[in-house]
Amino acid sequence: MTGSTPSTLGSAISITKGKKHEVSASPSSKAVRLIGIDDLRNDDSIRYTDDPVGVEAVPEDILIAWDGANAGTIGFSKSGYIGSTIARLRVRHGAQLFTPFIGAYLKSKFEYLRQTSTGATIPHINRNALESIPLPAVTYNDQIRIAHLLSKVEGLIARRKQQLAQLDAMLKGVFLEMFGDPVRNEKGWDKAPLEQFGSINRGISKHRPRNDPQLLGGRHPLIQTGEVSNAGTYITAYTQTYSDIGFAQSKPWPAGTLCITIAANIAQTGILTFDACFPDSVVGFTADKAQSNTLYVLGLFWFFQAILEKNAPAAAQKNINLEILRGLEVPKPPVELQNQFADAAEKIEALKSRYQQTLTDLETLYAALSQSAFKGELDLSRIPLPAAAPEPMPTEAAPVTVDLDVSTSPLPDLGLTAGALADEAGRLALLTAWLEAWQTHLGTRPFGLPAFLDATQTRLQTLYPESERELGMAAYEQIKDWVFAAHASG
């Protein structure tokens, strides 16, 4: 199919708002999926309604969050009734628009949609602004090619994010393996208040107001509460700085200081990688190296954060005082064991850093590709038209694997049938053989879990293309046991 696209979005689509539905706790066989704002991003929490009437979306529709904090969020490839904060954009008959291409294009217009929204406190999409968006002058076949290309890059981005999450899970797994759950203290370690592990003191915010222009904008890094997060081990960036005047009224903390928030988002942590100041809503912990390791103390907050937040006194906003933090009773295993954990954590963090950089590069690539594509600047002559239209790009892209030459794979074909892989014992037998083969392939090079998982999944797809089977959690536990055994043997 060929042809050109209409000039504006409004000339090619119809817009229909959704309606409020009752969520069914026990949906019947006739229940219909209910699509809310969270469903535009992923399918993690599917809900159903037994309401007989609704505004129905089909996979060829584009959905947009119309009202609220998430206004402008785009989703597609969904089927069900849309909620009252969602609008359905349906392509008119005869318009040459490929839904995944237009969906990706509208995602790139998020800031425009937010800037043109109406409503003083609750944003609402401006219908006229949405309809007036000019459409790229791209033929239908090229829309398919571009959507196919962008979906590949999105898939690689999603895989990188998945691998980073796996590394975080592995780090917490190592902590649990070595120390057990510190809240339950499963291994019976002696306990001590946190103040016995090192010094704990608040940041300094003597000056008011904090945003006085004379105090800001200089060369001294200033960490804000929102920049301290359990989502990452290290604090590697900052958005605000102190002038010399602001710096003189504050207190500098050296790289290696563990930051702990005590207001707003309570007990979030991060280790400074540079010298910085921070306000009195953040506490700085400096380890007594004879008693503790900073990385172990940080790990404790993965488990104690929820407890501290739940028990925090509620004033204008929740907060905990310095005495609560200093008196927090936590397990105190031997510092030598803490240091062993820190060694493992630093290796994992080094790998995370490399993966994070490639994620940044991929996101930059996606932005450059999409902008060039929407402007009609991409040379698509070498990109074949897919035999069938590609699967629409998911809002949270499914992982894809990198092509691997079968002849060079170090993972042997054991001749197992696809039926044998349906049994967990068969998959684990295959995994055991592949772990040993992979280690032989590595020689003296270090074992890396993400690289091994990539290779195994690619090999599975090569040997069993119809199976679409993954190794699963039991395989992850076996890999973990194998890694610990290999580590113990040197």
Coordinates of C-alpha atoms in Angstrom, one line a residue:
M1 CA 0.0 0.0 0.0
T2 CA 1.4 3.4 -0.9
G3 CA 0.2 7.0 -0.6
S4 CA 0.9 10.0 1.5
T5 CA -0.4 11.0 5.0
P6 CA -2.9 13.7 5.8
S7 CA -1.5 17.1 6.8
T8 CA -2.7 17.3 10.4
L9 CA -3.7 14.7 13.0
G10 CA -7.2 16.2 13.3
S11 CA -7.9 15.5 9.7
A12 CA -7.1 11.8 10.0
I13 CA -8.5 10.8 13.4
S14 CA -11.6 10.9 15.5
I15 CA -11.4 11.5 19.2
T16 CA -13.6 9.8 21.8
K17 CA -13.3 10.1 25.6
G18 CA -13.8 7.1 27.8
K19 CA -16.1 6.7 30.7
K20 CA -15.9 5.6 34.4
H21 CA -16.3 1.9 35.0
E22 CA -16.7 -0.4 38.0
V23 CA -13.8 -2.7 38.5
S24 CA -14.9 -6.4 38.9
A25 CA -13.3 -8.1 41.9
S26 CA -14.5 -11.5 40.5
P27 CA -15.0 -10.9 36.7
S28 CA -17.4 -13.1 34.8
S29 CA -16.7 -14.9 31.6
K30 CA -18.2 -11.9 29.7
A31 CA -16.0 -9.3 31.5
V32 CA -14.0 -6.8 29.4
R33 CA -10.5 -5.5 30.1
L34 CA -10.5 -2.0 31.6
I35 CA -7.7 0.3 30.4
G36 CA -6.5 3.0 32.7
I37 CA -3.4 5.3 32.6
D38 CA -1.1 2.6 34.1
D39 CA -2.1 0.2 31.3
L40 CA -0.8 2.6 28.7
R41 CA 2.7 1.8 29.9
N42 CA 2.6 -1.9 30.6
D43 CA 0.3 -4.9 31.3
D44 CA 1.5 -5.6 34.8
S45 CA -1.9 -5.2 36.5
I46 CA -4.8 -6.1 34.2
R47 CA -8.2 -5.2 35.5
Y48 CA -11.7 -6.2 34.2
T49 CA -15.2 -4.7 34.3
D50 CA -18.5 -6.4 33.9
D51 CA -20.2 -3.1 32.8
P52 CA -22.2 -3.9 29.6
V53 CA -21.4 -0.7 27.8
G54 CA -18.2 1.3 27.3
V55 CA -15.9 3.0 24.8
E56 CA -14.0 0.1 23.3
A57 CA -10.5 0.3 22.0
V58 CA -8.9 -2.1 19.5
P59 CA -5.2 -2.7 18.8
E60 CA -5.3 -0.3 15.8
D61 CA -6.4 2.6 18.0
I62 CA -4.0 5.1 19.7
L63 CA -4.8 5.9 23.3
I64 CA -3.9 9.0 25.2
A65 CA -4.1 10.0 28.9
W66 CA -6.4 13.1 28.6
D67 CA -6.5 14.3 32.2
G68 CA -4.3 14.4 35.3
A69 CA -0.7 14.3 36.1
N70 CA 0.0 11.8 33.3
A71 CA -1.8 13.7 30.6
G72 CA -0.1 13.2 27.2
T73 CA 1.0 9.6 27.9
I74 CA 0.5 7.5 24.8
G75 CA -0.3 3.8 24.4
F76 CA -1.5 1.5 21.7
S77 CA -2.0 -2.2 20.8
K78 CA -4.6 -2.5 23.6
S79 CA -8.1 -4.0 23.6
G80 CA -10.8 -3.2 26.1
Y81 CA -12.9 -0.4 27.5
I82 CA -11.1 2.9 28.2
G83 CA -11.5 4.7 31.5
S84 CA -12.7 8.3 32.0
T85 CA -9.2 9.8 31.9
I86 CA -8.3 8.2 28.6
A87 CA -9.3 9.2 25.0
R88 CA -9.3 7.0 21.9
L89 CA -7.7 8.3 18.7
R90 CA -9.2 6.2 15.9
V91 CA -7.7 6.5 12.4
R92 CA -10.4 7.5 9.9
H93 CA -11.1 5.1 7.0
G94 CA -8.8 5.7 4.1
A95 CA -6.1 7.6 6.0
Q96 CA -2.7 6.3 5.3
L97 CA -1.5 6.0 8.9
F98 CA 0.3 3.0 10.5
T99 CA -0.6 3.0 14.2
P100 CA 2.9 2.1 15.7
F101 CA 4.5 4.9 13.6
I102 CA 1.9 7.5 14.7
G103 CA 2.1 6.2 18.3
A104 CA 5.9 6.7 18.3
Y105 CA 5.5 10.1 16.7
L106 CA 2.9 11.3 19.3
K107 CA 5.2 10.1 22.1
S108 CA 7.8 12.6 20.8
K109 CA 5.2 15.3 21.2
F110 CA 4.8 14.8 24.9
E111 CA 6.3 18.1 26.0
Y112 CA 4.3 20.0 23.4
L113 CA 1.1 18.4 24.7
R114 CA 2.0 19.3 28.3
Q115 CA 2.9 22.9 27.4
T116 CA -0.4 23.4 25.5
S117 CA -2.6 21.6 28.2
T118 CA -5.4 23.5 30.0
G119 CA -6.3 23.6 33.7
A120 CA -4.6 25.5 36.5
T121 CA -4.0 22.5 38.8
I122 CA -5.1 19.4 36.9
P123 CA -3.7 19.3 33.3
H124 CA -6.2 18.5 30.5
I125 CA -5.1 17.9 26.9
N126 CA -6.0 20.8 24.6
R127 CA -8.1 19.2 21.8
N128 CA -7.3 21.9 19.3
A129 CA -3.5 21.7 20.0
L130 CA -3.7 17.9 19.6
E131 CA -5.6 18.0 16.3
S132 CA -3.4 20.7 14.9
I133 CA -0.2 18.6 15.2
P134 CA 1.3 18.3 11.7
L135 CA 1.8 14.8 10.4
P136 CA 5.1 13.7 8.9
A137 CA 5.0 13.4 5.1
V138 CA 6.0 9.8 5.1
T139 CA 4.5 7.1 2.8
Y140 CA 2.6 4.2 4.4
N141 CA 5.3 1.7 3.6
D142 CA 8.0 3.9 5.0
Q143 CA 6.0 4.3 8.1
I144 CA 6.1 0.5 8.5
R145 CA 9.9 0.5 7.9
I146 CA 10.4 3.3 10.5
A147 CA 8.2 1.6 13.1
H148 CA 10.1 -1.6 12.6
L149 CA 13.4 0.1 13.0
L150 CA 12.4 2.0 16.1
S151 CA 10.9 -1.1 17.6
K152 CA 14.3 -2.8 17.4
V153 CA 16.0 0.0 19.2
E154 CA 13.2 0.2 21.8
G155 CA 13.7 -3.5 22.3
L156 CA 17.4 -3.1 22.9
I157 CA 16.7 -0.3 25.4
A158 CA 14.2 -2.5 27.2
R159 CA 16.7 -5.3 27.3
R160 CA 19.4 -3.0 28.8
K161 CA 16.9 -1.8 31.5
Q162 CA 16.0 -5.4 32.2
Q163 CA 19.7 -6.3 32.6
L164 CA 20.3 -3.4 35.0
A165 CA 17.3 -4.6 37.1
Q166 CA 18.8 -8.1 37.1
L167 CA 22.1 -6.7 38.3
D168 CA 20.3 -4.9 41.1
A169 CA 18.5 -8.1 42.0
M170 CA 21.8 -10.0 42.0
L171 CA 23.4 -7.5 44.3
K172 CA 20.5 -7.8 46.8
G173 CA 20.7 -11.6 46.4
V174 CA 24.4 -11.5 47.3
F175 CA 23.5 -9.5 50.4
L176 CA 20.9 -12.0 51.5
E177 CA 23.2 -14.9 50.8
M178 CA 25.9 -13.5 53.0
F179 CA 23.9 -11.8 55.8
G180 CA 20.3 -13.0 55.6
D181 CA 17.4 -10.7 55.9
P182 CA 18.7 -8.0 58.4
V183 CA 15.2 -7.2 59.7
R184 CA 14.5 -10.8 60.8
N185 CA 18.3 -11.3 61.5
E186 CA 18.0 -14.9 60.3
K187 CA 21.6 -15.6 60.9
G188 CA 21.6 -14.4 64.5
W189 CA 24.3 -11.7 64.2
D190 CA 24.9 -9.5 67.2
K191 CA 23.0 -6.3 66.9
A192 CA 24.1 -2.7 67.6
P193 CA 22.7 0.8 67.1
L194 CA 23.8 2.4 63.8
E195 CA 25.8 5.0 65.6
Q196 CA 28.4 2.3 66.5
F197 CA 29.1 1.8 62.8
G198 CA 30.4 5.3 62.2
S199 CA 29.6 9.0 62.5
I200 CA 26.1 10.2 61.6
N201 CA 25.4 14.0 61.2
R202 CA 23.0 16.2 59.4
G203 CA 23.7 18.4 56.5
I204 CA 23.6 22.2 57.0
S205 CA 21.0 24.7 55.8
K206 CA 21.6 27.7 57.9
H207 CA 20.6 30.1 55.2
R208 CA 17.0 31.1 54.3
P209 CA 15.6 31.1 51.8
R210 CA 17.4 28.2 50.3
N211 CA 16.8 29.4 46.7
D212 CA 18.3 32.9 47.3
P213 CA 20.1 33.7 43.9
Q214 CA 23.2 34.9 45.8
L215 CA 23.6 31.4 47.3
L216 CA 23.3 29.4 44.1
G217 CA 24.9 29.0 40.7
G218 CA 28.6 28.5 41.6
R219 CA 31.1 25.7 41.3
H220 CA 30.2 23.7 44.5
P221 CA 27.9 20.7 44.0
L222 CA 24.7 20.7 46.0
I223 CA 22.7 17.5 46.5
Q224 CA 19.0 17.8 46.9
T225 CA 16.8 15.3 48.7
G226 CA 15.2 14.1 45.5
E227 CA 18.6 13.1 44.1
V228 CA 19.2 10.5 46.8
S229 CA 17.4 7.3 45.9
N230 CA 17.5 3.6 46.6
A231 CA 17.2 3.1 42.9
G232 CA 21.0 3.5 42.6
T233 CA 23.9 2.8 44.8
Y234 CA 26.0 5.8 43.9
I235 CA 25.2 9.5 43.4
T236 CA 26.9 10.4 40.1
A237 CA 25.3 13.7 39.1
Y238 CA 23.8 16.9 40.5
T239 CA 21.5 19.6 39.1
Q240 CA 22.3 22.5 41.4
T241 CA 25.4 24.2 42.8
Y242 CA 26.3 26.7 45.5
S243 CA 28.1 30.0 45.0
D244 CA 31.0 30.8 47.2
I245 CA 28.6 32.6 49.5
G246 CA 26.3 29.6 49.8
F247 CA 29.2 27.2 50.2
A248 CA 30.6 29.3 53.1
Q249 CA 27.3 28.8 55.0
S250 CA 27.2 25.1 54.4
K251 CA 29.3 22.1 55.0
P252 CA 31.2 20.0 52.4
W253 CA 31.1 16.3 52.5
P254 CA 33.8 14.1 50.9
A255 CA 33.3 11.5 48.1
G256 CA 32.4 8.2 49.8
T257 CA 29.9 9.7 52.2
L258 CA 26.6 7.7 52.5
C259 CA 23.7 10.1 52.2
I260 CA 20.5 9.2 54.0
T261 CA 17.3 11.2 53.6
I262 CA 15.3 12.0 56.8
A263 CA 12.4 14.0 55.3
A264 CA 10.0 13.6 52.4
N265 CA 11.2 10.3 50.8
I266 CA 12.5 8.8 54.1
A267 CA 15.6 6.6 54.3
Q268 CA 16.6 6.8 50.7
T269 CA 20.3 6.3 50.3
G270 CA 23.2 7.0 47.9
I271 CA 27.0 7.2 48.1
L272 CA 28.7 10.4 46.9
T273 CA 31.1 10.0 44.1
F274 CA 32.3 13.6 44.4
D275 CA 32.6 16.2 47.2
A276 CA 29.3 18.0 47.8
C277 CA 27.0 19.9 50.2
F278 CA 23.5 18.9 51.1
P279 CA 20.7 20.3 53.3
D280 CA 19.6 19.4 56.8
S281 CA 17.0 17.0 55.3
V282 CA 19.9 14.7 54.5
V283 CA 22.2 12.9 56.9
G284 CA 25.8 12.0 56.1
F285 CA 27.2 8.7 57.3
T286 CA 31.0 8.1 57.5
A287 CA 32.0 4.5 58.3
D288 CA 34.4 3.6 61.1
K289 CA 36.4 1.2 59.0
A290 CA 37.2 -0.9 62.0
Q291 CA 33.5 -1.4 62.6
S292 CA 31.7 -1.3 59.2
N293 CA 31.8 -0.9 55.5
T294 CA 29.7 1.8 53.8
L295 CA 28.3 -0.5 51.2
Y296 CA 27.1 -2.9 53.9
V297 CA 25.4 0.0 55.7
L298 CA 23.8 1.1 52.5
G299 CA 22.5 -2.4 51.9
L300 CA 20.8 -2.4 55.3
F301 CA 18.5 0.4 54.1
W302 CA 17.1 -1.7 51.3
F303 CA 15.3 -3.6 54.0
F304 CA 14.8 -1.0 56.8
Q305 CA 13.6 1.8 54.6
A306 CA 9.9 0.7 54.6
I307 CA 10.0 0.3 58.4
L308 CA 11.5 3.7 59.0
E309 CA 9.0 5.4 56.6
K310 CA 6.0 3.6 58.1
N311 CA 7.0 4.6 61.7
A312 CA 8.0 8.1 60.9
P313 CA 6.1 10.8 62.9
A314 CA 3.7 12.6 60.6
A315 CA 3.8 16.4 60.8
A316 CA 3.5 18.7 57.8
Q317 CA 5.5 16.0 56.1
K318 CA 6.9 12.7 57.4
N319 CA 10.4 12.9 58.8
I320 CA 12.7 11.0 61.2
N321 CA 15.1 12.7 63.5
L322 CA 18.8 12.0 64.0
E323 CA 18.2 10.2 67.2
I324 CA 16.0 7.6 65.5
L325 CA 18.6 7.0 62.9
R326 CA 21.5 6.8 65.3
G327 CA 19.6 4.4 67.6
L328 CA 18.4 2.0 64.8
E329 CA 19.3 -1.5 65.9
V330 CA 20.8 -3.5 63.0
P331 CA 22.9 -6.7 62.6
K332 CA 26.6 -6.2 63.0
P333 CA 28.4 -9.1 61.2
P334 CA 32.3 -9.1 61.2
V335 CA 33.7 -6.2 59.2
E336 CA 35.8 -8.7 57.2
L337 CA 32.5 -10.2 55.9
Q338 CA 31.2 -6.7 55.2
N339 CA 34.3 -6.0 53.2
Q340 CA 33.8 -9.2 51.1
F341 CA 30.3 -8.0 50.3
A342 CA 31.7 -4.6 49.3
D343 CA 34.2 -6.3 46.9
A344 CA 31.4 -8.2 45.2
A345 CA 29.2 -5.0 45.1
E346 CA 31.9 -3.0 43.5
K347 CA 32.3 -5.5 40.7
I348 CA 28.6 -5.5 40.0
E349 CA 28.5 -1.7 40.1
A350 CA 31.3 -1.5 37.6
L351 CA 29.3 -3.7 35.2
K352 CA 26.2 -1.6 35.9
S353 CA 28.1 1.5 35.0
R354 CA 29.1 0.1 31.6
Y355 CA 25.5 -1.1 31.0
Q356 CA 24.2 2.3 32.0
Q357 CA 26.5 4.0 29.5
T358 CA 25.3 1.8 26.7
L359 CA 21.7 2.5 27.8
T360 CA 22.4 6.2 27.5
D361 CA 23.9 5.7 24.1
L362 CA 20.9 3.6 22.9
E363 CA 18.5 6.3 24.1
T364 CA 20.5 9.0 22.3
L365 CA 20.4 6.8 19.2
Y366 CA 16.6 6.4 19.5
A367 CA 16.1 10.1 19.8
A368 CA 18.3 10.9 16.8
L369 CA 16.7 8.2 14.7
S370 CA 13.1 9.1 15.5
Q371 CA 13.7 12.8 14.9
S372 CA 15.4 12.2 11.6
A373 CA 12.6 9.7 10.6
F374 CA 9.8 12.1 11.5
K375 CA 11.5 14.8 9.4
G376 CA 11.8 12.5 6.4
E377 CA 15.6 12.6 6.6
L378 CA 16.3 8.9 6.9
D379 CA 17.5 7.0 3.9
L380 CA 15.2 3.9 4.0
S381 CA 16.3 2.5 0.6
R382 CA 18.3 -0.3 2.3
I383 CA 15.6 -1.3 4.8
P384 CA 13.4 -4.0 3.4
L385 CA 9.7 -3.9 4.0
P386 CA 8.9 -6.6 6.6
A387 CA 7.1 -9.5 5.1
A388 CA 4.2 -8.8 7.5
A389 CA 3.6 -5.6 9.4
P390 CA 5.8 -5.8 12.5
E391 CA 4.3 -6.2 16.0
P392 CA 3.4 -2.8 17.3
M393 CA 6.0 -1.4 19.6
P394 CA 5.0 -2.0 23.2
T395 CA 5.0 0.8 25.6
E396 CA 7.5 -1.1 27.7
A397 CA 9.3 -3.0 25.0
A398 CA 9.9 -6.7 25.3
P399 CA 13.5 -7.8 25.4
V400 CA 15.2 -8.7 22.1
T401 CA 18.3 -10.7 21.6
V402 CA 21.4 -9.9 19.6
D403 CA 22.1 -12.2 16.6
L404 CA 24.7 -14.8 17.3
D405 CA 26.4 -16.9 14.6
V406 CA 25.4 -20.5 15.4
S407 CA 28.8 -21.8 14.2
T408 CA 30.6 -19.7 16.8
S409 CA 28.4 -20.3 19.8
P410 CA 30.3 -22.0 22.7
L411 CA 27.0 -23.5 23.9
P412 CA 26.7 -27.1 22.6
D413 CA 23.6 -28.7 21.1
L414 CA 22.9 -31.6 23.4
G415 CA 20.2 -33.0 21.1
L416 CA 17.4 -32.4 23.6
T417 CA 13.9 -32.2 22.1
A418 CA 11.5 -29.3 22.6
G419 CA 9.4 -31.6 24.8
A420 CA 12.4 -32.2 27.1
L421 CA 12.7 -28.5 27.6
A422 CA 9.1 -28.3 28.8
D423 CA 10.2 -30.2 31.9
E424 CA 12.2 -28.1 34.5
A425 CA 14.6 -30.9 35.0
G426 CA 15.5 -30.9 31.3
R427 CA 16.1 -27.2 31.3
L428 CA 18.3 -27.4 34.4
A429 CA 20.3 -30.3 32.9
L430 CA 20.9 -28.2 29.7
L431 CA 21.8 -25.2 31.9
T432 CA 24.4 -27.2 33.8
A433 CA 26.2 -28.3 30.6
W434 CA 26.0 -24.7 29.2
L435 CA 27.5 -23.2 32.4
E436 CA 30.5 -25.5 32.2
A437 CA 30.9 -24.9 28.4
W438 CA 30.6 -21.1 29.0
Q439 CA 33.3 -21.1 31.7
T440 CA 35.6 -23.1 29.4
H441 CA 34.9 -20.6 26.7
L442 CA 35.8 -17.6 29.0
G443 CA 39.1 -19.1 30.2
T444 CA 40.6 -16.6 32.6
R445 CA 38.1 -13.9 31.8
P446 CA 35.5 -13.1 34.5
F447 CA 32.0 -14.6 34.4
G448 CA 29.3 -12.1 33.6
L449 CA 25.7 -13.0 34.2
P450 CA 24.1 -10.7 31.6
A451 CA 26.4 -11.9 28.8
F452 CA 25.7 -15.6 29.7
L453 CA 21.9 -15.0 29.8
D454 CA 22.1 -13.2 26.4
A455 CA 24.0 -16.2 25.0
T456 CA 21.7 -18.8 26.4
Q457 CA 18.5 -17.1 25.3
T458 CA 19.9 -16.6 21.8
R459 CA 21.0 -20.2 21.6
L460 CA 17.6 -21.4 22.8
Q461 CA 15.9 -19.4 20.1
T462 CA 18.4 -20.8 17.5
L463 CA 18.0 -24.5 18.5
Y464 CA 14.2 -24.3 19.4
P465 CA 12.8 -21.5 17.2
E466 CA 9.2 -22.6 17.8
S467 CA 9.5 -23.0 21.6
E468 CA 9.9 -19.4 22.8
R469 CA 10.9 -20.9 26.1
E470 CA 12.9 -19.0 28.8
L471 CA 15.0 -20.6 31.6
G472 CA 12.9 -19.2 34.4
M473 CA 13.5 -18.5 38.1
A474 CA 14.7 -22.0 39.0
A475 CA 17.5 -21.5 36.4
Y476 CA 18.4 -18.2 38.0
E477 CA 18.8 -19.9 41.4
Q478 CA 21.0 -22.6 39.9
I479 CA 23.2 -20.0 38.2
K480 CA 23.5 -18.2 41.5
D481 CA 24.5 -21.4 43.3
W482 CA 27.0 -22.2 40.6
V483 CA 28.5 -18.7 40.8
F484 CA 28.9 -18.9 44.6
A485 CA 30.5 -22.3 44.4
A486 CA 32.9 -21.1 41.7
H487 CA 33.7 -18.0 43.8
A488 CA 34.4 -20.2 46.9
S489 CA 36.7 -22.4 44.9
G490 CA 38.7 -19.4 43.6

